[in-house]
């Protein structure tokens, strides 16, 4: 714990921290001198992360984000270790279950909703008192490029990410009264374990749906803390799809249906 005369380190609470974007974010913020709370269902991955970053820089705990009481207990344990502050809540945990909507087990559909939406609601709801008590705090959530236009084969995943985007916009207005900023990241194809086998190899080499390393998302979390920007697109070209989806949704629909949305002209050959 910091001494009474020492300013506490800034702190970030990260869900889905054992791998991918969450893990890279934990690494980056420790490099920046922050204290990191790393949470995931993957306890082995968390232990490996803590060994890498050092127990003095990183508190780990297994967390089921769908369990609100478990989330509350995780935050309660984080508070004393973080000097009583929460500078960033990074709701990053998510799962992807895909396939044609009517052929998926309904249990898989509910699991996606529980983790990707209910887990986010649990985190924000339980963290609000800490965010309000920390000056210039940021509530940051992982949405998705599939929140720009619903993507076939991951329809429910897309729906949860649309919900996260809408929640971000509404809470960015509500929480302004508390001095709490709210923002999200909408990543495209990020090379993480959530992707199905072969997805990176099959991805286009150029364009908005090229494979992006997860460190690029971590950098955006850092930039977001120092900004008032609402939506962060990784890569930035995803913003063009967001605009097109709003202005010409039928054209975007038809391009996706024809299989021409995700490839460059050279690759369509």
PDB file of N, CA and C in Angstrom, residues 14-61:
ATOM      1  N   UNK A  14      -9.383  -4.839 -15.295  1.00  0.00           N
ATOM      2  CA  UNK A  14      -9.566  -5.413 -16.629  1.00  0.00           C
ATOM      3  C   UNK A  14     -10.222  -6.784 -16.541  1.00  0.00           C
ATOM      4  N   UNK A  15     -11.329  -6.969 -17.228  1.00  0.00           N
ATOM      5  CA  UNK A  15     -11.907  -8.310 -17.347  1.00  0.00           C
ATOM      6  C   UNK A  15     -11.433  -8.927 -18.669  1.00  0.00           C
ATOM      7  N   UNK A  16     -11.419 -10.253 -18.711  1.00  0.00           N
ATOM      8  CA  UNK A  16     -10.877 -10.922 -19.890  1.00  0.00           C
ATOM      9  C   UNK A  16      -9.398 -10.651 -20.037  1.00  0.00           C
ATOM     10  N   UNK A  17      -8.679 -10.642 -18.905  1.00  0.00           N
ATOM     11  CA  UNK A  17      -7.281 -10.194 -18.891  1.00  0.00           C
ATOM     12  C   UNK A  17      -6.272 -11.305 -19.120  1.00  0.00           C
ATOM     13  N   UNK A  18      -6.697 -12.553 -19.162  1.00  0.00           N
ATOM     14  CA  UNK A  18      -5.742 -13.661 -19.236  1.00  0.00           C
ATOM     15  C   UNK A  18      -5.125 -13.828 -20.621  1.00  0.00           C
ATOM     16  N   UNK A  19      -5.744 -13.236 -21.644  1.00  0.00           N
ATOM     17  CA  UNK A  19      -5.233 -13.412 -23.007  1.00  0.00           C
ATOM     18  C   UNK A  19      -5.668 -12.240 -23.869  1.00  0.00           C
ATOM     19  N   UNK A  20      -5.132 -12.219 -25.088  1.00  0.00           N
ATOM     20  CA  UNK A  20      -5.596 -11.286 -26.098  1.00  0.00           C
ATOM     21  C   UNK A  20      -5.503  -9.819 -25.717  1.00  0.00           C
ATOM     22  N   UNK A  21      -6.556  -9.077 -25.998  1.00  0.00           N
ATOM     23  CA  UNK A  21      -6.574  -7.631 -25.796  1.00  0.00           C
ATOM     24  C   UNK A  21      -6.427  -7.258 -24.329  1.00  0.00           C
ATOM     25  N   UNK A  22      -7.070  -8.017 -23.452  1.00  0.00           N
ATOM     26  CA  UNK A  22      -6.974  -7.729 -22.030  1.00  0.00           C
ATOM     27  C   UNK A  22      -5.564  -7.909 -21.506  1.00  0.00           C
ATOM     28  N   UNK A  23      -4.904  -8.966 -21.933  1.00  0.00           N
ATOM     29  CA  UNK A  23      -3.537  -9.235 -21.488  1.00  0.00           C
ATOM     30  C   UNK A  23      -2.570  -8.156 -21.985  1.00  0.00           C
ATOM     31  N   UNK A  24      -2.715  -7.775 -23.256  1.00  0.00           N
ATOM     32  CA  UNK A  24      -1.846  -6.727 -23.796  1.00  0.00           C
ATOM     33  C   UNK A  24      -2.086  -5.391 -23.093  1.00  0.00           C
ATOM     34  N   UNK A  25      -3.333  -5.126 -22.722  1.00  0.00           N
ATOM     35  CA  UNK A  25      -3.646  -3.897 -21.994  1.00  0.00           C
ATOM     36  C   UNK A  25      -2.995  -3.917 -20.618  1.00  0.00           C
ATOM     37  N   UNK A  26      -3.054  -5.054 -19.942  1.00  0.00           N
ATOM     38  CA  UNK A  26      -2.407  -5.171 -18.633  1.00  0.00           C
ATOM     39  C   UNK A  26      -0.911  -4.901 -18.750  1.00  0.00           C
ATOM     40  N   UNK A  27      -0.283  -5.480 -19.744  1.00  0.00           N
ATOM     41  CA  UNK A  27       1.157  -5.275 -19.951  1.00  0.00           C
ATOM     42  C   UNK A  27       1.478  -3.800 -20.186  1.00  0.00           C
ATOM     43  N   UNK A  28       0.711  -3.172 -21.060  1.00  0.00           N
ATOM     44  CA  UNK A  28       0.982  -1.788 -21.406  1.00  0.00           C
ATOM     45  C   UNK A  28       0.828  -0.863 -20.201  1.00  0.00           C
ATOM     46  N   UNK A  29      -0.227  -1.079 -19.429  1.00  0.00           N
ATOM     47  CA  UNK A  29      -0.477  -0.174 -18.303  1.00  0.00           C
ATOM     48  C   UNK A  29       0.537  -0.369 -17.179  1.00  0.00           C
ATOM     49  N   UNK A  30       1.022  -1.570 -16.985  1.00  0.00           N
ATOM     50  CA  UNK A  30       2.099  -1.763 -16.017  1.00  0.00           C
ATOM     51  C   UNK A  30       3.361  -1.036 -16.494  1.00  0.00           C
ATOM     52  N   UNK A  31       3.638  -1.098 -17.788  1.00  0.00           N
ATOM     53  CA  UNK A  31       4.769  -0.354 -18.350  1.00  0.00           C
ATOM     54  C   UNK A  31       4.628   1.143 -18.099  1.00  0.00           C
ATOM     55  N   UNK A  32       3.385   1.617 -18.083  1.00  0.00           N
ATOM     56  CA  UNK A  32       3.124   3.040 -17.863  1.00  0.00           C
ATOM     57  C   UNK A  32       3.121   3.405 -16.378  1.00  0.00           C
ATOM     58  N   UNK A  33       3.335   2.415 -15.509  1.00  0.00           N
ATOM     59  CA  UNK A  33       3.408   2.690 -14.080  1.00  0.00           C
ATOM     60  C   UNK A  33       2.108   2.547 -13.323  1.00  0.00           C
ATOM     61  N   UNK A  34       1.085   1.986 -13.966  1.00  0.00           N
ATOM     62  CA  UNK A  34      -0.206   1.813 -13.316  1.00  0.00           C
ATOM     63  C   UNK A  34      -0.248   0.501 -12.534  1.00  0.00           C
ATOM     64  N   UNK A  35      -1.219   0.427 -11.621  1.00  0.00           N
ATOM     65  CA  UNK A  35      -1.531  -0.817 -10.934  1.00  0.00           C
ATOM     66  C   UNK A  35      -2.687  -1.477 -11.672  1.00  0.00           C
ATOM     67  N   UNK A  36      -2.561  -2.773 -11.938  1.00  0.00           N
ATOM     68  CA  UNK A  36      -3.534  -3.497 -12.759  1.00  0.00           C
ATOM     69  C   UNK A  36      -4.259  -4.560 -11.941  1.00  0.00           C
ATOM     70  N   UNK A  37      -5.574  -4.565 -12.050  1.00  0.00           N
ATOM     71  CA  UNK A  37      -6.383  -5.672 -11.572  1.00  0.00           C
ATOM     72  C   UNK A  37      -6.763  -6.518 -12.763  1.00  0.00           C
ATOM     73  N   UNK A  38      -6.356  -7.783 -12.769  1.00  0.00           N
ATOM     74  CA  UNK A  38      -6.567  -8.659 -13.924  1.00  0.00           C
ATOM     75  C   UNK A  38      -7.538  -9.777 -13.551  1.00  0.00           C
ATOM     76  N   UNK A  39      -8.623  -9.899 -14.307  1.00  0.00           N
ATOM     77  CA  UNK A  39      -9.709 -10.818 -13.958  1.00  0.00           C
ATOM     78  C   UNK A  39     -10.129 -11.620 -15.180  1.00  0.00           C
ATOM     79  N   UNK A  40     -10.441 -12.902 -14.938  1.00  0.00           N
ATOM     80  CA  UNK A  40     -10.780 -13.793 -16.047  1.00  0.00           C
ATOM     81  C   UNK A  40     -11.290 -15.091 -15.441  1.00  0.00           C
ATOM     82  N   UNK A  41     -11.916 -15.932 -16.253  1.00  0.00           N
ATOM     83  CA  UNK A  41     -12.254 -17.286 -15.800  1.00  0.00           C
ATOM     84  C   UNK A  41     -11.044 -18.205 -15.913  1.00  0.00           C
ATOM     85  N   UNK A  42     -10.042 -17.791 -16.691  1.00  0.00           N
ATOM     86  CA  UNK A  42      -8.841 -18.595 -16.929  1.00  0.00           C
ATOM     87  C   UNK A  42      -7.801 -18.309 -15.853  1.00  0.00           C
ATOM     88  N   UNK A  43      -7.843 -19.088 -14.776  1.00  0.00           N
ATOM     89  CA  UNK A  43      -6.951 -18.831 -13.644  1.00  0.00           C
ATOM     90  C   UNK A  43      -5.490 -19.088 -13.997  1.00  0.00           C
ATOM     91  N   UNK A  44      -5.215 -20.110 -14.795  1.00  0.00           N
ATOM     92  CA  UNK A  44      -3.830 -20.398 -15.171  1.00  0.00           C
ATOM     93  C   UNK A  44      -3.228 -19.251 -15.973  1.00  0.00           C
ATOM     94  N   UNK A  45      -4.017 -18.698 -16.885  1.00  0.00           N
ATOM     95  CA  UNK A  45      -3.551 -17.559 -17.663  1.00  0.00           C
ATOM     96  C   UNK A  45      -3.266 -16.351 -16.793  1.00  0.00           C
ATOM     97  N   UNK A  46      -4.097 -16.148 -15.768  1.00  0.00           N
ATOM     98  CA  UNK A  46      -3.889 -15.036 -14.852  1.00  0.00           C
ATOM     99  C   UNK A  46      -2.618 -15.217 -14.024  1.00  0.00           C
ATOM    100  N   UNK A  47      -2.384 -16.438 -13.566  1.00  0.00           N
ATOM    101  CA  UNK A  47      -1.165 -16.689 -12.792  1.00  0.00           C
ATOM    102  C   UNK A  47       0.074 -16.424 -13.627  1.00  0.00           C
ATOM    103  N   UNK A  48       0.027 -16.836 -14.875  1.00  0.00           N
ATOM    104  CA  UNK A  48       1.146 -16.598 -15.775  1.00  0.00           C
ATOM    105  C   UNK A  48       1.358 -15.100 -15.987  1.00  0.00           C
ATOM    106  N   UNK A  49       0.266 -14.356 -16.110  1.00  0.00           N
ATOM    107  CA  UNK A  49       0.354 -12.911 -16.284  1.00  0.00           C
ATOM    108  C   UNK A  49       0.960 -12.247 -15.054  1.00  0.00           C
ATOM    109  N   UNK A  50       0.517 -12.647 -13.873  1.00  0.00           N
ATOM    110  CA  UNK A  50       1.044 -12.045 -12.648  1.00  0.00           C
ATOM    111  C   UNK A  50       2.536 -12.349 -12.472  1.00  0.00           C
ATOM    112  N   UNK A  51       2.940 -13.552 -12.840  1.00  0.00           N
ATOM    113  CA  UNK A  51       4.359 -13.896 -12.766  1.00  0.00           C
ATOM    114  C   UNK A  51       5.168 -12.998 -13.695  1.00  0.00           C
ATOM    115  N   UNK A  52       4.599 -12.692 -14.851  1.00  0.00           N
ATOM    116  CA  UNK A  52       5.287 -11.821 -15.809  1.00  0.00           C
ATOM    117  C   UNK A  52       5.356 -10.382 -15.321  1.00  0.00           C
ATOM    118  N   UNK A  53       4.256  -9.872 -14.776  1.00  0.00           N
ATOM    119  CA  UNK A  53       4.173  -8.456 -14.431  1.00  0.00           C
ATOM    120  C   UNK A  53       4.650  -8.144 -13.018  1.00  0.00           C
ATOM    121  N   UNK A  54       4.611  -9.146 -12.135  1.00  0.00           N
ATOM    122  CA  UNK A  54       5.007  -8.939 -10.756  1.00  0.00           C
ATOM    123  C   UNK A  54       3.808  -8.694  -9.862  1.00  0.00           C
ATOM    124  N   UNK A  55       3.772  -9.374  -8.720  1.00  0.00           N
ATOM    125  CA  UNK A  55       2.628  -9.256  -7.808  1.00  0.00           C
ATOM    126  C   UNK A  55       2.478  -7.846  -7.260  1.00  0.00           C
ATOM    127  N   UNK A  56       3.567  -7.070  -7.253  1.00  0.00           N
ATOM    128  CA  UNK A  56       3.487  -5.697  -6.754  1.00  0.00           C
ATOM    129  C   UNK A  56       2.783  -4.777  -7.755  1.00  0.00           C
ATOM    130  N   UNK A  57       2.637  -5.241  -8.983  1.00  0.00           N
ATOM    131  CA  UNK A  57       2.011  -4.428 -10.034  1.00  0.00           C
ATOM    132  C   UNK A  57       0.658  -4.938 -10.487  1.00  0.00           C
ATOM    133  N   UNK A  58       0.314  -6.153 -10.081  1.00  0.00           N
ATOM    134  CA  UNK A  58      -0.850  -6.813 -10.680  1.00  0.00           C
ATOM    135  C   UNK A  58      -1.559  -7.699  -9.661  1.00  0.00           C
ATOM    136  N   UNK A  59      -2.812  -7.392  -9.403  1.00  0.00           N
ATOM    137  CA  UNK A  59      -3.660  -8.241  -8.578  1.00  0.00           C
ATOM    138  C   UNK A  59      -4.502  -9.106  -9.501  1.00  0.00           C
ATOM    139  N   UNK A  60      -4.527 -10.412  -9.256  1.00  0.00           N
ATOM    140  CA  UNK A  60      -5.318 -11.306 -10.106  1.00  0.00           C
ATOM    141  C   UNK A  60      -6.410 -11.986  -9.285  1.00  0.00           C
ATOM    142  N   UNK A  61      -7.464 -12.376  -9.986  1.00  0.00           N
ATOM    143  CA  UNK A  61      -8.552 -13.110  -9.345  1.00  0.00           C
ATOM    144  C   UNK A  61      -9.418 -13.730 -10.427  1.00  0.00           C
TER     145      UNK A  61
END
